[in-house]
Amino acid sequence: MNAKAEINDNNIKFKDSVGIVEKKLLHFNNAEKKLLLDCGQILFPFILAYETYGQLNAKKDNVILIFHALSGDSHAAGYYSEEDKKPGWWDMMIGPGKAFDTNKYYVICSNVIGGCMGSTGPSSVNPQTGKPYCLTFPQITINDMVKAQKMLLDELGIKKLFSVSGGSMGGMLGLQFMINYPDMLDSAILFATTARLSAENIAFNAVGRMAITSDPNWNNGEYYDKQPPDAGLAVARMLAHITYLSREILKEKFDRKLQDKEKYSYDFNIDFQVESYLKYQGYSFVRRFDANSYLYITKAMDYFDLTDKDGKLTPAFRNLNKNMKVAVVSFTSDWLFPTAMSKMIVNALKSQNIDVTFCEVNSNRGHDAFLLEKEKLTTIVKGFLENVERK
Amino acid sequence: MLSESRREKILENSEKLIIDYIKPNSRVLDLGCGEGALLEKLQAGKNVRAVGIEIDEKNVLTCISKGLSVCQGNIDEGLTDYADKSFDYIIINNTLQQIFKPEYVINEMRRVGKIIIIGMASFTFWKIRLSLLFHGKLPKTAFYQYEWYNTPNIRVISVKDFKIFADAHNIEILDFYGNVKNNFYKLPINIANLISKYCIFICR
């Protein structure tokens, strides 16, 4: 490809995109601002990686905070360089004229603590020892992640959020943010999420963790100067990836189609396309994700439960900002966090007289629909943000 | 079709009547809000805090795109979690004939709403009576256009039937309107039962 063609290509690529973006690191090393974790330990000092898109207005009231899911990071939109092939994970939703319109809003996305994409996590160097934390990293919770992001907003001088949004684990952070800082928020948009992990959810996470910890390379979490537990992490990702799909989409995409062959091989090499696809998903994941972070973050999700002893969610919502508006979106083929889980949130919000919008989007894309159903999600987010603006 | 345009006109005027009835700045819930036409008018003209419940995904998306608050759900189970008297008005217009548990839903409407507004087609309109008598088969009119095997309208209700229901359930009828041609009038129940195709009960 000649240089001119490449520029044209980039013009197409960057059309509707926030363009080139930069990951920023904020160091929290002021001894007065320590992060007290739910487990009782203190995380200090620590770093948060974050990205911003759009312009903060003079009144600082156009901020939307986006929360990423389990395997996501601060790179929600745009490209890191001209050559970068893949945009941020929610580029379909964030950009000029898009659902979260960066011509209008100042969008922030930060990597969760415990992560491995710039924010402090088990793979980070513990300044006290000069070595990676490994399993000495304290166990974090969804609440801890949210508290850390609030500290980021404080540092950036942002006192009010026009909205928060996220899918899956990102939705859990959204719910926790609503509860922790009710007066900071005008609205929230929660996709494919839950107020409590079910036994089934925990079970899938447990198998994923077992795959990692059973890999001899895991070595009790101490592998940063050795061969990492790639096989274990790949299996964990393969299993998790199945839970993000649906029966319908698996049939539509793969059914029983064979991979590069006409007949069964009658051995344990790859026969089916779906096998090949999952293996690819598993092994491309290990290139970008840390196994220990996977353990810590899935555990944080397992601990997430906003209900009380009787299984009721309403008490957690009692002190929400009564003037806020909330949109909850589920997907018909999502069996990981099915519609019933969203309805639990919707019903608890209704009981608190909170203005709630709910849509169960028809989609065959399973849990991953929140990363794929561009058209419907754009309609929902645009309409809902208009609704919030009118207030 | 004449009956089609008559139906549209009647429904439009029923909405007008309902909108006029609702006081500004109140909280309104519309059951079976469809594409949100009524909610939109209420919100624009009366600064009302309006919410809709609608079962169809396409309609829900249309409502959201108009900036309306709407909850996708089945009316038969949709009110359970709302707090007592949390809405000033609850409207069910041209929907009652499609729900499975009207008794339960109306009781729920009374629990959650201070005033409930019910707009519905009446099956005892004189032309329907004559049609049944002379043709001996299900009549087709402006509000009953379907065949028995494909109609979404699983119930037939009359003005009088609703009045009997209201009396038996201690429902206080604050106002009652029946249509004559395109317009609505405060008619005696027995008269409306014979001459109205559509009626509106405002109850408590």
PDB file of N, CA and C in Angstrom, chain A residues 347 350-351 353-354 356, chain B residues 27 29 31 51-53 71 78-87 108 111-112:
ATOM      1  N   ASN A 347     -36.948  -3.111  39.336  1.00  0.00           N
ATOM      2  CA  ASN A 347     -38.023  -3.136  40.325  1.00  0.00           C
ATOM      3  C   ASN A 347     -37.623  -2.430  41.620  1.00  0.00           C
ATOM      4  N   LYS A 350     -37.861   1.218  40.933  1.00  0.00           N
ATOM      5  CA  LYS A 350     -39.268   1.630  40.913  1.00  0.00           C
ATOM      6  C   LYS A 350     -39.772   1.858  42.331  1.00  0.00           C
ATOM      7  N   SER A 351     -39.427   0.928  43.226  1.00  0.00           N
ATOM      8  CA  SER A 351     -39.943   1.014  44.593  1.00  0.00           C
ATOM      9  C   SER A 351     -39.425   2.259  45.301  1.00  0.00           C
ATOM     10  N   ASN A 353     -39.168   5.127  43.793  1.00  0.00           N
ATOM     11  CA  ASN A 353     -39.678   6.270  43.013  1.00  0.00           C
ATOM     12  C   ASN A 353     -38.623   6.893  42.121  1.00  0.00           C
ATOM     13  N   ILE A 354     -37.682   6.104  41.690  1.00  0.00           N
ATOM     14  CA  ILE A 354     -36.654   6.646  40.813  1.00  0.00           C
ATOM     15  C   ILE A 354     -37.078   6.445  39.369  1.00  0.00           C
ATOM     16  N   VAL A 356     -36.998   5.327  36.083  1.00  0.00           N
ATOM     17  CA  VAL A 356     -36.197   4.285  35.443  1.00  0.00           C
ATOM     18  C   VAL A 356     -36.758   3.913  34.075  1.00  0.00           C
TER      19      VAL A 356
ATOM     20  N   ARG B  27     -47.351  13.483  38.488  1.00  0.00           N
ATOM     21  CA  ARG B  27     -46.642  12.253  38.092  1.00  0.00           C
ATOM     22  C   ARG B  27     -47.635  11.304  37.448  1.00  0.00           C
ATOM     23  N   LEU B  29     -48.409   7.695  35.093  1.00  0.00           N
ATOM     24  CA  LEU B  29     -47.980   6.402  34.544  1.00  0.00           C
ATOM     25  C   LEU B  29     -48.981   5.984  33.477  1.00  0.00           C
ATOM     26  N   LEU B  31     -50.129   2.971  31.103  1.00  0.00           N
ATOM     27  CA  LEU B  31     -49.994   1.523  30.887  1.00  0.00           C
ATOM     28  C   LEU B  31     -50.308   1.175  29.436  1.00  0.00           C
ATOM     29  N   VAL B  51     -44.174   8.354  32.925  1.00  0.00           N
ATOM     30  CA  VAL B  51     -43.511   7.072  32.686  1.00  0.00           C
ATOM     31  C   VAL B  51     -44.495   6.166  31.958  1.00  0.00           C
ATOM     32  N   GLY B  52     -43.981   5.366  31.040  1.00  0.00           N
ATOM     33  CA  GLY B  52     -44.843   4.417  30.342  1.00  0.00           C
ATOM     34  C   GLY B  52     -44.429   2.992  30.619  1.00  0.00           C
ATOM     35  N   ILE B  53     -45.406   2.085  30.497  1.00  0.00           N
ATOM     36  CA  ILE B  53     -45.077   0.652  30.498  1.00  0.00           C
ATOM     37  C   ILE B  53     -45.534   0.104  29.151  1.00  0.00           C
ATOM     38  N   CYS B  71     -40.693   1.696  30.712  1.00  0.00           N
ATOM     39  CA  CYS B  71     -40.222   0.404  31.210  1.00  0.00           C
ATOM     40  C   CYS B  71     -40.834  -0.689  30.374  1.00  0.00           C
ATOM     41  N   GLY B  78     -46.658  -5.659  35.852  1.00  0.00           N
ATOM     42  CA  GLY B  78     -45.762  -4.509  35.805  1.00  0.00           C
ATOM     43  C   GLY B  78     -45.839  -3.515  36.947  1.00  0.00           C
ATOM     44  N   LEU B  79     -46.870  -3.566  37.788  1.00  0.00           N
ATOM     45  CA  LEU B  79     -47.018  -2.511  38.793  1.00  0.00           C
ATOM     46  C   LEU B  79     -46.538  -2.933  40.178  1.00  0.00           C
ATOM     47  N   THR B  80     -46.238  -4.205  40.310  1.00  0.00           N
ATOM     48  CA  THR B  80     -45.959  -4.781  41.631  1.00  0.00           C
ATOM     49  C   THR B  80     -44.999  -3.974  42.484  1.00  0.00           C
ATOM     50  N   ASP B  81     -43.944  -3.453  41.888  1.00  0.00           N
ATOM     51  CA  ASP B  81     -42.907  -2.851  42.721  1.00  0.00           C
ATOM     52  C   ASP B  81     -43.046  -1.357  42.960  1.00  0.00           C
ATOM     53  N   TYR B  82     -44.023  -0.746  42.326  1.00  0.00           N
ATOM     54  CA  TYR B  82     -44.214   0.679  42.592  1.00  0.00           C
ATOM     55  C   TYR B  82     -44.782   0.861  44.002  1.00  0.00           C
ATOM     56  N   ALA B  83     -44.336   1.923  44.650  1.00  0.00           N
ATOM     57  CA  ALA B  83     -44.807   2.208  46.008  1.00  0.00           C
ATOM     58  C   ALA B  83     -46.261   2.684  45.960  1.00  0.00           C
ATOM     59  N   ASP B  84     -46.964   2.530  47.066  1.00  0.00           N
ATOM     60  CA  ASP B  84     -48.360   2.977  47.170  1.00  0.00           C
ATOM     61  C   ASP B  84     -48.460   4.461  46.834  1.00  0.00           C
ATOM     62  N   LYS B  85     -49.477   4.801  46.073  1.00  0.00           N
ATOM     63  CA  LYS B  85     -49.805   6.199  45.722  1.00  0.00           C
ATOM     64  C   LYS B  85     -48.591   6.975  45.198  1.00  0.00           C
ATOM     65  N   SER B  86     -47.739   6.309  44.441  1.00  0.00           N
ATOM     66  CA  SER B  86     -46.548   7.008  43.945  1.00  0.00           C
ATOM     67  C   SER B  86     -46.804   7.757  42.633  1.00  0.00           C
ATOM     68  N   PHE B  87     -47.990   7.590  42.063  1.00  0.00           N
ATOM     69  CA  PHE B  87     -48.349   8.383  40.874  1.00  0.00           C
ATOM     70  C   PHE B  87     -49.642   9.148  41.138  1.00  0.00           C
ATOM     71  N   GLU B 108     -54.262  -2.919  41.355  1.00  0.00           N
ATOM     72  CA  GLU B 108     -52.901  -2.406  41.451  1.00  0.00           C
ATOM     73  C   GLU B 108     -52.827  -0.935  41.067  1.00  0.00           C
ATOM     74  N   ARG B 111     -53.930   1.025  43.934  1.00  0.00           N
ATOM     75  CA  ARG B 111     -52.934   1.042  45.012  1.00  0.00           C
ATOM     76  C   ARG B 111     -51.817   2.052  44.707  1.00  0.00           C
ATOM     77  N   VAL B 112     -51.343   2.030  43.449  1.00  0.00           N
ATOM     78  CA  VAL B 112     -50.167   2.823  43.088  1.00  0.00           C
ATOM     79  C   VAL B 112     -50.541   4.263  42.715  1.00  0.00           C
TER      80      VAL B 112
END
